[in-house]
Amino acid sequence: MSQLNNVLVRVENAAKTINLDRQTLDTLQGFKMVWTCDLEAGMDDGSLRRFKAVRIWHRSPHVDQPHKGGIRFHPAVNEEMMKAHAIEMSIKCWLMNLAWGGAKGGVAIDPVQHSIRELKAVTEKLVDEMDERNILGPFRDVPAPDVGTNPKIMNWIRQRYAQRRRHMEDTHFAGVVTGKPVGYGFGGLLGRNEATGYGMTVVLERILRDSKFGDAYLRHNPSTVAIMGFGNVGAHFAQFIKEKFPIFKIIAVSDINGGVFNQEGLNIHKLIEHREATGSILNAPATESISNDELLELNCDILAPAALEKVITSDNADRIKAKIILEGANGPTTPEADEILRLNNVLVIPDILANAGGVTVSFFEWARNLGIKDERVPLAYTEHVLSRLSEMMTASTDEVINIAQRHKTDLRNAAYITAIQRAAPLFRSKHLTD
Ligand code: NAD
C-alpha cells in the first residue's frame, strides 16, 4: 500500500470509531491544491538541470489561515507521498490546537550530490515558481525544514521571497517560512531546531508515567534505546532523552550509510564530534557497525525511527523486539505492521503526536514574526519556548490517552480521533457558508 493509502485508512478508521458523517470524511480525504512543476536551475558547470517539484495543500476549515508543512529535498519526493504527509500535517496541527491546514512539498533531488550554490539556485527557483502562482506567503503557505532541508535553506526562502517584493513596505516577510536561523534579521526562534526531538521526550515521559499505558512498561524499567536517523530529529532526540532519563542507554543510532552499536551505551556527544570531524557516524571509537535493518530488530526497550517512512512493515514487524516504538519520522509504520505490533503487545506512540513539537514551535516563530497576539506564544528564549512546548504537548498527550481509554483503542487511532473531532464541526459550519 502507498503511504497515501496508509494515511487514508487511518483517517477512515478514526471516522468509523466516532461515526463521522460521510460528507466530512470526504472533505478530510481531499486536497485544496496540488501543484507540480519542472524546476530548471543552473548548475556549477553552466548547464541547466530539471527537477520535479511538488506542493500539496490538504483541505482546511481554517479560512484566512495559512497552510503549513515541510519542504523536503530527497530523490523520492513525489505527489502521492506529499499528499500523505499533507494530511498528516493537518491532523498534527489540529491535535496541537493550531488553526492551520496541512501542506507538504519538496523537490526530487539528492542534496548530497549538489554544491551549496546549486542547492541555492534550486531553492530560489522553487520560490520563484511558487510565488508566481501565488502559493507562498505568511497567510497562504508557510514552509518549514524537513528531510534534506535546514535553517540555511529556510533563510534562502525568506531572502528570495523578500527580494521579489523589495519595493513593498512590509516588515513581515520573515513569516513566510519557519525554522529560520536565529540571529539579527533572520527571524528564527531559539528552540525551533531542537523542538521535534525535545517534544518526543515530553510525549514519551508522559506516556511512561500514565497508570494505564505506561505502567506496564515502567515496571519493566525501560532503559535501552535505538534510533534510526541521526539528522535534526534523531540527533536532538538522542541528546534530550539522555538529559531527561540519565539512566537510559542509547545502544544504537544510524543514518543513511548504516549504524553504530554499543550495548553499554553510546556517548552521543563524542559521536557528534566524530561526525563533525569525519562527516559520518560510522567507525566512531568504542562502537561496532550495524545495518539499518539490524538496528530496527535490535533487542531494546525503545525504538525511535527518525528517518523515513515505511521502515516497519508486515515484512519485519514480527521481528521487532522493542517494547515501545516512538515515531520521530512521519509514517515509519504501515497499518499492517501496526496490527502485528498490537498483537505482539508493542506500544506505538504515533508520529502525529510524537513529532508535533516542530510544527508547534513553528507556530510560535510565525506568530512572533507577524506580531500575532496569542497567549500561548512564549518569550523568545530557549527555556521559555521548550517549557511552553512541553505544556502543550503534555496536554495533547493527556487528551489522546483519555480518548484511547474512552474508545478502547490504540494511541494512533486516538490521536486521529482527537484531531478530527476538533476540525469536524468547523468543516460543517464551513459547508454552510461556502
Ligand atoms: P534530516 O534530513 O535532518 O535527517 C534525516 C536522517 O535520516 C539523516 O541522518 C539521514 O542520513 C537519515 N536517513 C535518510 N535516509 C535513510 C535511510 N534510507 N535509512 C536510514 N537513515 C536514513 O531530516 P529530519 O528533519 O531529521 O527528519 C527526519 C524525519 O522526521 C522525517 O520523516 C521528517 O518528515 C520527520 N519530521 C521532521 C521534523 C523537523 O522538525 N525537522 C518535524 C516532524 C517530523
Short mmCIF file of C-alpha atoms and ligand atoms in Angstrom, two decimals:
data_model
loop_
_atom_site.label_atom_id
_atom_site.label_comp_id
_atom_site.label_asym_id
_atom_site.label_seq_id
_atom_site.Cartn_x
_atom_site.Cartn_y
_atom_site.Cartn_z
CA MET A 1 0.00 0.00 0.00
CA SER A 2 1.20 3.51 -0.74
CA GLN A 3 1.88 5.96 2.05
CA LEU A 4 -1.19 7.92 0.95
CA ASN A 5 -3.40 4.83 1.27
CA ASN A 6 -1.93 4.20 4.72
CA VAL A 7 -2.99 7.67 5.88
CA LEU A 8 -6.43 7.44 4.24
CA VAL A 9 -7.01 4.11 6.04
CA ARG A 10 -6.12 5.78 9.32
CA VAL A 11 -8.48 8.70 8.71
CA GLU A 12 -11.21 6.22 7.79
CA ASN A 13 -10.61 4.07 10.90
CA ALA A 14 -10.92 7.11 13.15
CA ALA A 15 -14.05 8.26 11.28
CA LYS A 16 -15.61 4.82 11.77
CA THR A 17 -14.86 4.81 15.52
CA ILE A 18 -16.71 8.10 16.02
CA ASN A 19 -19.41 7.63 13.33
CA LEU A 20 -18.27 10.67 11.38
CA ASP A 21 -20.67 11.78 8.65
CA ARG A 22 -19.78 10.88 5.05
CA GLN A 23 -19.52 14.47 3.82
CA THR A 24 -16.94 15.46 6.45
CA LEU A 25 -14.98 12.27 5.80
CA ASP A 26 -14.94 13.04 2.04
CA THR A 27 -13.67 16.54 2.77
CA LEU A 28 -10.96 15.18 5.07
CA GLN A 29 -9.74 12.91 2.29
CA GLY A 30 -9.49 15.70 -0.28
CA PHE A 31 -6.95 18.35 -1.26
CA LYS A 32 -7.29 22.06 -1.83
CA MET A 33 -4.27 22.41 -4.08
CA VAL A 34 -1.99 20.02 -5.93
CA TRP A 35 0.89 21.82 -7.62
CA THR A 36 3.67 20.17 -9.57
CA CYS A 37 6.34 21.81 -11.65
CA ASP A 38 9.56 21.12 -13.55
CA LEU A 39 12.09 23.48 -11.97
CA GLU A 40 15.02 24.47 -14.14
CA ALA A 41 18.06 25.56 -12.16
CA GLY A 42 21.61 26.50 -13.17
CA MET A 43 24.38 24.06 -12.23
CA ASP A 44 28.00 24.95 -11.44
CA ASP A 45 29.18 23.76 -14.88
CA GLY A 46 26.87 26.27 -16.59
CA SER A 47 24.25 23.70 -17.61
CA LEU A 48 20.54 23.87 -16.74
CA ARG A 49 19.08 20.91 -14.90
CA ARG A 50 15.44 19.99 -14.39
CA PHE A 51 13.95 18.79 -11.07
CA LYS A 52 10.38 17.77 -10.20
CA ALA A 53 8.83 19.99 -7.52
CA VAL A 54 5.57 19.34 -5.66
CA ARG A 55 3.45 21.29 -3.20
CA ILE A 56 0.19 20.00 -1.75
CA TRP A 57 -2.45 21.68 0.43
CA HIS A 58 -4.80 19.46 2.33
CA ARG A 59 -8.38 20.69 2.85
CA SER A 60 -8.65 23.06 5.78
CA PRO A 61 -11.63 24.55 7.59
CA HIS A 62 -9.50 27.47 8.77
CA VAL A 63 -10.39 30.35 6.46
CA ASP A 64 -7.67 33.07 6.25
CA GLN A 65 -5.09 30.89 7.99
CA PRO A 66 -2.07 29.52 6.13
CA HIS A 67 -1.24 26.01 5.12
CA LYS A 68 1.80 24.67 6.94
CA GLY A 69 4.27 21.92 6.23
CA GLY A 70 7.82 20.92 5.46
CA ILE A 71 9.83 21.24 2.28
CA ARG A 72 11.76 18.05 1.55
CA PHE A 73 14.81 17.69 -0.68
CA HIS A 74 15.03 13.96 -1.43
CA PRO A 75 15.12 11.84 -4.62
CA ALA A 76 11.88 10.02 -3.63
CA VAL A 77 9.73 13.19 -3.38
CA ASN A 78 6.53 12.63 -5.37
CA GLU A 79 2.91 13.80 -5.42
CA GLU A 80 1.42 10.77 -3.71
CA MET A 81 3.84 10.80 -0.79
CA MET A 82 3.48 14.55 -0.29
CA LYS A 83 -0.32 14.16 -0.25
CA ALA A 84 0.03 11.64 2.57
CA HIS A 85 2.23 13.99 4.58
CA ALA A 86 -0.06 16.98 3.91
CA ILE A 87 -2.99 15.11 5.52
CA GLU A 88 -0.76 14.12 8.45
CA MET A 89 0.23 17.78 8.85
CA SER A 90 -3.41 18.86 9.15
CA ILE A 91 -4.08 16.14 11.70
CA LYS A 92 -0.97 17.15 13.65
CA CYS A 93 -1.93 20.86 13.65
CA TRP A 94 -5.47 20.12 14.83
CA LEU A 95 -4.15 17.76 17.50
CA MET A 96 -1.96 20.59 18.81
CA ASN A 97 -4.82 23.14 18.57
CA LEU A 98 -3.11 25.09 15.78
CA ALA A 99 -5.58 26.66 13.34
CA TRP A 100 -3.63 25.74 10.23
CA GLY A 101 -4.26 23.46 7.26
CA GLY A 102 -1.65 20.87 6.37
CA ALA A 103 0.77 21.21 3.47
CA LYS A 104 3.83 19.33 2.28
CA GLY A 105 6.15 19.54 -0.65
CA GLY A 106 9.63 19.32 -1.91
CA VAL A 107 11.99 18.74 -4.75
CA ALA A 108 13.11 15.37 -6.13
CA ILE A 109 16.82 15.99 -5.62
CA ASP A 110 19.64 14.34 -3.70
CA PRO A 111 21.16 17.28 -1.81
CA VAL A 112 24.38 15.39 -1.10
CA GLN A 113 25.16 15.36 -4.84
CA HIS A 114 24.98 19.16 -5.18
CA SER A 115 27.11 22.13 -4.16
CA ILE A 116 25.76 24.87 -1.89
CA ARG A 117 25.46 27.15 -4.93
CA GLU A 118 23.39 24.60 -6.83
CA LEU A 119 21.10 23.99 -3.84
CA LYS A 120 20.61 27.74 -3.50
CA ALA A 121 19.75 28.02 -7.21
CA VAL A 122 17.16 25.20 -6.86
CA THR A 123 15.67 26.81 -3.73
CA GLU A 124 15.39 30.22 -5.38
CA LYS A 125 13.76 28.71 -8.46
CA LEU A 126 11.28 26.91 -6.20
CA VAL A 127 10.38 30.21 -4.51
CA ASP A 128 10.03 31.97 -7.89
CA GLU A 129 7.72 29.30 -9.27
CA MET A 130 5.60 29.05 -6.12
CA ASP A 131 5.38 32.82 -5.78
CA GLU A 132 4.38 33.32 -9.41
CA ARG A 133 1.43 31.05 -8.76
CA ASN A 134 0.64 32.94 -5.55
CA ILE A 135 1.22 29.84 -3.43
CA LEU A 136 3.71 31.23 -0.90
CA GLY A 137 3.00 33.85 1.75
CA PRO A 138 2.69 34.35 5.52
CA PHE A 139 -1.10 33.85 5.25
CA ARG A 140 -1.08 31.38 2.34
CA ASP A 141 1.60 28.73 2.74
CA VAL A 142 4.44 28.72 5.27
CA PRO A 143 7.10 26.01 4.63
CA ALA A 144 9.49 24.58 7.25
CA PRO A 145 12.54 22.27 7.23
CA ASP A 146 12.14 18.56 6.57
CA VAL A 147 14.39 15.76 5.30
CA GLY A 148 17.31 17.25 3.35
CA THR A 149 16.50 20.88 4.19
CA ASN A 150 17.65 23.03 7.11
CA PRO A 151 17.65 26.57 8.57
CA LYS A 152 20.10 27.77 5.88
CA ILE A 153 17.65 26.72 3.13
CA MET A 154 14.74 28.29 5.04
CA ASN A 155 16.73 31.53 5.12
CA TRP A 156 17.21 31.37 1.32
CA ILE A 157 13.41 31.05 1.01
CA ARG A 158 12.91 34.11 3.25
CA GLN A 159 15.53 36.14 1.36
CA ARG A 160 14.21 35.30 -2.09
CA TYR A 161 10.61 35.99 -1.10
CA ALA A 162 11.65 39.39 0.33
CA GLN A 163 13.81 40.21 -2.73
CA ARG A 164 10.82 39.64 -5.00
CA ARG A 165 8.88 42.36 -3.10
CA ARG A 166 11.70 44.83 -2.49
CA HIS A 167 9.51 47.74 -3.47
CA MET A 168 6.87 46.96 -0.86
CA GLU A 169 6.78 48.35 2.68
CA ASP A 170 6.21 45.13 4.55
CA THR A 171 8.12 44.05 7.62
CA HIS A 172 6.51 40.64 7.87
CA PHE A 173 8.49 38.75 5.22
CA ALA A 174 10.12 36.55 7.86
CA GLY A 175 6.68 34.97 8.49
CA VAL A 176 6.76 33.34 5.04
CA VAL A 177 8.77 30.41 6.38
CA THR A 178 9.70 28.90 9.77
CA GLY A 179 12.75 27.04 11.02
CA LYS A 180 14.93 30.00 10.02
CA PRO A 181 18.32 30.64 11.63
CA VAL A 182 18.38 32.58 14.88
CA GLY A 183 20.11 35.96 14.78
CA TYR A 184 19.56 39.57 13.84
CA GLY A 185 17.35 39.88 10.76
CA PHE A 186 16.80 36.16 10.14
CA GLY A 187 13.62 35.85 12.22
CA GLY A 188 14.28 32.36 13.59
CA LEU A 189 13.34 31.33 17.10
CA LEU A 190 15.60 29.70 19.69
CA GLY A 191 14.34 26.18 20.35
CA ARG A 192 12.80 25.56 16.88
CA ASN A 193 15.72 23.44 15.73
CA GLU A 194 15.54 21.23 18.82
CA ALA A 195 11.74 21.21 19.10
CA THR A 196 10.85 17.93 17.38
CA GLY A 197 13.42 15.82 19.24
CA TYR A 198 12.58 17.54 22.53
CA GLY A 199 8.84 17.05 22.01
CA MET A 200 9.38 13.32 21.53
CA THR A 201 10.88 13.06 25.03
CA VAL A 202 7.95 15.01 26.52
CA VAL A 203 5.38 12.66 24.97
CA LEU A 204 7.39 9.58 25.93
CA GLU A 205 7.72 10.71 29.54
CA ARG A 206 4.00 11.48 29.83
CA ILE A 207 3.03 8.09 28.44
CA LEU A 208 5.53 6.18 30.58
CA ARG A 209 4.06 7.86 33.67
CA ASP A 210 0.46 7.10 32.74
CA SER A 211 -1.04 4.49 35.03
CA LYS A 212 -2.85 2.63 32.24
CA PHE A 213 -0.49 2.92 29.27
CA GLY A 214 2.92 3.38 30.77
CA ASP A 215 2.80 1.34 33.95
CA ALA A 216 3.38 -1.97 32.25
CA TYR A 217 6.42 -0.52 30.52
CA LEU A 218 7.75 1.36 33.56
CA ARG A 219 7.58 -1.76 35.68
CA HIS A 220 9.93 -3.30 33.20
CA ASN A 221 12.35 -0.33 33.72
CA PRO A 222 12.85 0.72 30.13
CA SER A 223 16.45 1.61 29.58
CA THR A 224 17.81 0.77 26.13
CA VAL A 225 17.09 2.96 23.11
CA ALA A 226 17.84 2.55 19.38
CA ILE A 227 17.42 5.47 16.97
CA MET A 228 17.19 5.19 13.19
CA GLY A 229 18.15 8.51 11.57
CA PHE A 230 20.64 10.93 13.11
CA GLY A 231 19.57 14.18 11.48
CA ASN A 232 17.71 17.06 13.07
CA VAL A 233 15.08 14.88 14.76
CA GLY A 234 17.15 11.81 15.69
CA ALA A 235 20.24 13.63 16.98
CA HIS A 236 18.24 16.10 19.12
CA PHE A 237 16.10 13.29 20.49
CA ALA A 238 19.28 11.38 21.43
CA GLN A 239 20.59 14.37 23.38
CA PHE A 240 17.34 15.22 25.17
CA ILE A 241 16.46 11.66 26.16
CA LYS A 242 19.83 11.34 27.90
CA GLU A 243 19.13 14.62 29.74
CA LYS A 244 15.61 13.62 30.79
CA PHE A 245 16.36 9.97 31.60
CA PRO A 246 20.07 9.77 32.50
CA ILE A 247 19.77 6.04 33.22
CA PHE A 248 18.72 5.29 29.65
CA LYS A 249 21.38 3.87 27.35
CA ILE A 250 21.29 4.70 23.67
CA ILE A 251 22.70 1.47 22.32
CA ALA A 252 22.46 2.19 18.56
CA VAL A 253 21.98 5.05 16.10
CA SER A 254 22.14 5.09 12.32
CA ASP A 255 22.00 7.28 9.25
CA ILE A 256 21.60 6.61 5.55
CA ASN A 257 25.00 4.87 5.42
CA GLY A 258 24.45 2.46 8.33
CA GLY A 259 24.67 2.47 12.09
CA VAL A 260 26.84 2.15 15.19
CA PHE A 261 26.18 0.00 18.25
CA ASN A 262 27.43 -0.37 21.82
CA GLN A 263 25.47 -2.50 24.29
CA GLU A 264 26.84 -0.40 27.19
CA GLY A 265 25.58 2.84 25.65
CA LEU A 266 26.95 5.27 23.06
CA ASN A 267 28.47 8.59 24.05
CA ILE A 268 26.26 10.88 21.95
CA HIS A 269 28.41 14.00 22.33
CA LYS A 270 31.52 12.06 21.22
CA LEU A 271 29.53 10.62 18.32
CA ILE A 272 28.51 14.10 17.19
CA GLU A 273 32.14 15.24 17.47
CA HIS A 274 33.22 12.23 15.40
CA ARG A 275 30.62 13.09 12.74
CA GLU A 276 31.78 16.70 12.68
CA ALA A 277 35.38 15.58 12.23
CA THR A 278 34.82 12.80 9.65
CA GLY A 279 31.44 13.61 8.05
CA SER A 280 29.96 10.31 9.27
CA ILE A 281 28.94 8.49 12.45
CA LEU A 282 30.48 5.28 11.09
CA ASN A 283 33.63 3.86 12.71
CA ALA A 284 33.30 6.09 15.79
CA PRO A 285 35.54 4.92 18.67
CA ALA A 286 34.04 2.30 21.00
CA THR A 287 31.32 1.26 18.54
CA GLU A 288 30.53 -1.73 16.37
CA SER A 289 28.96 -1.40 12.92
CA ILE A 290 25.32 -2.34 12.47
CA SER A 291 23.00 -2.13 9.47
CA ASN A 292 19.74 -0.17 9.48
CA ASP A 293 17.77 -3.44 9.22
CA GLU A 294 19.63 -4.88 12.21
CA LEU A 295 19.02 -1.71 14.23
CA LEU A 296 15.26 -1.97 13.68
CA GLU A 297 15.26 -5.52 15.02
CA LEU A 298 17.59 -4.93 17.99
CA ASN A 299 16.73 -6.23 21.41
CA CYS A 300 15.93 -2.85 23.03
CA ASP A 301 13.17 -1.17 25.03
CA ILE A 302 12.51 1.90 22.88
CA LEU A 303 12.91 2.08 19.12
CA ALA A 304 12.73 5.57 17.61
CA PRO A 305 12.51 5.55 13.81
CA ALA A 306 13.54 9.13 12.90
CA ALA A 307 14.47 8.91 9.21
CA LEU A 308 11.95 7.99 6.53
CA GLU A 309 8.50 6.46 6.06
CA LYS A 310 7.55 2.75 5.77
CA VAL A 311 10.52 1.18 7.54
CA ILE A 312 8.37 -1.02 9.81
CA THR A 313 6.16 -3.13 7.58
CA SER A 314 4.46 -6.54 7.55
CA ASP A 315 7.86 -7.92 6.44
CA ASN A 316 9.74 -7.07 9.63
CA ALA A 317 7.09 -6.17 12.26
CA ASP A 318 7.11 -9.67 13.74
CA ARG A 319 10.84 -9.42 14.33
CA ILE A 320 10.70 -6.08 16.18
CA LYS A 321 11.82 -6.71 19.76
CA ALA A 322 11.37 -3.19 21.16
CA LYS A 323 8.59 -2.73 23.74
CA ILE A 324 7.82 0.82 22.60
CA ILE A 325 8.06 2.45 19.18
CA LEU A 326 8.31 6.22 19.37
CA GLU A 327 7.77 7.60 15.85
CA GLY A 328 10.00 10.59 15.16
CA ALA A 329 9.72 10.22 11.38
CA ASN A 330 6.46 10.73 9.54
CA GLY A 331 4.80 7.45 8.58
CA PRO A 332 7.52 4.93 9.58
CA THR A 333 4.98 2.17 10.40
CA THR A 334 2.42 0.75 7.95
CA PRO A 335 -1.14 -0.15 9.07
CA GLU A 336 -0.39 -3.88 8.53
CA ALA A 337 2.67 -3.57 10.78
CA ASP A 338 0.56 -1.72 13.37
CA GLU A 339 -1.71 -4.73 13.62
CA ILE A 340 1.19 -7.16 14.08
CA LEU A 341 2.78 -4.90 16.70
CA ARG A 342 -0.54 -4.63 18.56
CA LEU A 343 -0.83 -8.44 18.70
CA ASN A 344 2.77 -8.60 19.96
CA ASN A 345 1.96 -6.04 22.69
CA VAL A 346 4.33 -3.37 21.33
CA LEU A 347 3.19 0.14 22.25
CA VAL A 348 3.31 2.51 19.25
CA ILE A 349 3.45 6.23 20.04
CA PRO A 350 2.30 7.73 16.74
CA ASP A 351 4.12 10.30 14.61
CA ILE A 352 1.29 12.83 14.59
CA LEU A 353 1.66 13.16 18.36
CA ALA A 354 5.31 12.24 18.96
CA ASN A 355 6.84 14.59 16.36
CA ALA A 356 4.38 17.50 16.68
CA GLY A 357 6.94 19.63 18.55
CA GLY A 358 8.38 21.07 15.33
CA VAL A 359 5.13 22.46 13.99
CA THR A 360 4.17 23.80 17.41
CA VAL A 361 7.36 25.84 17.76
CA SER A 362 6.96 26.86 14.10
CA PHE A 363 3.66 28.38 15.23
CA PHE A 364 5.48 30.37 17.95
CA GLU A 365 8.06 31.57 15.40
CA TRP A 366 5.43 32.57 12.81
CA ALA A 367 3.24 34.35 15.39
CA ARG A 368 6.24 36.31 16.71
CA ASN A 369 7.34 37.25 13.17
CA LEU A 370 3.87 38.60 12.41
CA GLY A 371 3.22 40.20 15.82
CA ILE A 372 0.15 37.98 16.30
CA LYS A 373 -1.22 38.13 19.82
CA ASP A 374 -1.74 34.64 21.19
CA GLU A 375 -1.39 33.88 24.87
CA ARG A 376 0.35 30.58 24.06
CA VAL A 377 3.33 32.28 22.36
CA PRO A 378 6.27 32.29 24.82
CA LEU A 379 9.18 34.68 25.29
CA ALA A 380 11.94 34.16 22.74
CA TYR A 381 14.35 32.23 25.00
CA THR A 382 15.01 28.53 24.56
CA GLU A 383 13.86 27.60 28.06
CA HIS A 384 10.56 29.51 27.68
CA VAL A 385 9.95 28.00 24.23
CA LEU A 386 10.65 24.43 25.33
CA SER A 387 8.71 24.79 28.55
CA ARG A 388 5.61 26.12 26.70
CA LEU A 389 6.05 23.34 24.14
CA SER A 390 6.18 20.83 26.97
CA GLU A 391 2.89 22.16 28.45
CA MET A 392 1.12 21.97 25.09
CA MET A 393 2.43 18.52 24.21
CA THR A 394 1.60 17.15 27.65
CA ALA A 395 -1.97 18.49 27.34
CA SER A 396 -2.41 16.89 23.89
CA THR A 397 -0.90 13.61 25.09
CA ASP A 398 -3.31 13.56 28.05
CA GLU A 399 -6.21 14.08 25.68
CA VAL A 400 -5.06 11.28 23.39
CA ILE A 401 -4.67 8.93 26.38
CA ASN A 402 -8.20 9.79 27.56
CA ILE A 403 -9.70 9.24 24.11
CA ALA A 404 -7.82 5.94 23.77
CA GLN A 405 -9.29 4.78 27.07
CA ARG A 406 -12.78 6.03 26.27
CA HIS A 407 -12.89 4.31 22.87
CA LYS A 408 -10.75 1.32 23.93
CA THR A 409 -8.46 1.95 21.02
CA ASP A 410 -4.75 2.43 20.34
CA LEU A 411 -2.86 5.72 20.64
CA ARG A 412 -2.69 6.27 16.87
CA ASN A 413 -6.43 5.95 16.34
CA ALA A 414 -7.00 8.07 19.45
CA ALA A 415 -4.72 10.81 18.11
CA TYR A 416 -6.57 10.86 14.77
CA ILE A 417 -9.91 10.94 16.61
CA THR A 418 -8.80 13.82 18.85
CA ALA A 419 -7.72 15.88 15.82
CA ILE A 420 -10.75 15.06 13.65
CA GLN A 421 -13.19 15.81 16.46
CA ARG A 422 -11.67 19.29 16.70
CA ALA A 423 -11.87 20.01 12.97
CA ALA A 424 -15.17 18.31 12.08
CA PRO A 425 -17.54 20.99 13.50
CA LEU A 426 -15.52 23.67 11.67
CA PHE A 427 -15.88 21.80 8.37
CA ARG A 428 -19.63 21.51 8.94
CA SER A 429 -20.01 25.25 9.60
CA LYS A 430 -17.80 25.99 6.57
CA HIS A 431 -20.15 23.94 4.36
CA LEU A 432 -22.97 26.28 5.46
CA THR A 433 -21.08 29.41 4.36
CA ASP A 434 -19.37 28.09 1.21
P1 NAD B 1 17.28 15.20 8.30
O1 NAD B 1 17.50 15.31 6.83
O2 NAD B 1 17.85 16.22 9.21
O3 NAD B 1 17.79 13.77 8.82
C1 NAD B 1 17.38 12.56 8.24
C2 NAD B 1 18.26 11.44 8.79
O4 NAD B 1 17.80 10.20 8.27
C3 NAD B 1 19.72 11.56 8.39
O5 NAD B 1 20.53 11.10 9.45
C4 NAD B 1 19.82 10.61 7.19
O6 NAD B 1 21.13 10.13 6.98
C5 NAD B 1 18.89 9.52 7.65
N1 NAD B 1 18.38 8.69 6.55
C6 NAD B 1 17.96 9.09 5.34
N2 NAD B 1 17.61 8.03 4.59
C7 NAD B 1 17.82 6.95 5.35
C8 NAD B 1 17.66 5.54 5.15
N3 NAD B 1 17.23 5.08 3.99
N4 NAD B 1 17.95 4.73 6.19
C9 NAD B 1 18.39 5.21 7.36
N5 NAD B 1 18.57 6.51 7.61
C10 NAD B 1 18.29 7.36 6.62
O7 NAD B 1 15.69 15.09 8.47
P2 NAD B 1 14.84 15.37 9.79
O8 NAD B 1 14.38 16.78 9.75
O9 NAD B 1 15.58 14.86 10.98
O10 NAD B 1 13.56 14.48 9.51
C11 NAD B 1 13.52 13.09 9.81
C12 NAD B 1 12.07 12.62 9.84
O11 NAD B 1 11.34 13.39 10.81
C13 NAD B 1 11.30 12.79 8.54
O12 NAD B 1 10.36 11.75 8.43
C14 NAD B 1 10.57 14.10 8.73
O13 NAD B 1 9.42 14.21 7.92
C15 NAD B 1 10.20 13.98 10.20
N6 NAD B 1 9.92 15.25 10.89
C16 NAD B 1 10.85 16.25 10.92
C17 NAD B 1 10.54 17.41 11.62
C18 NAD B 1 11.54 18.53 11.77
O14 NAD B 1 11.27 19.45 12.55
N7 NAD B 1 12.68 18.50 11.10
C19 NAD B 1 9.29 17.57 12.24
C20 NAD B 1 8.38 16.50 12.18
C21 NAD B 1 8.71 15.34 11.51
#
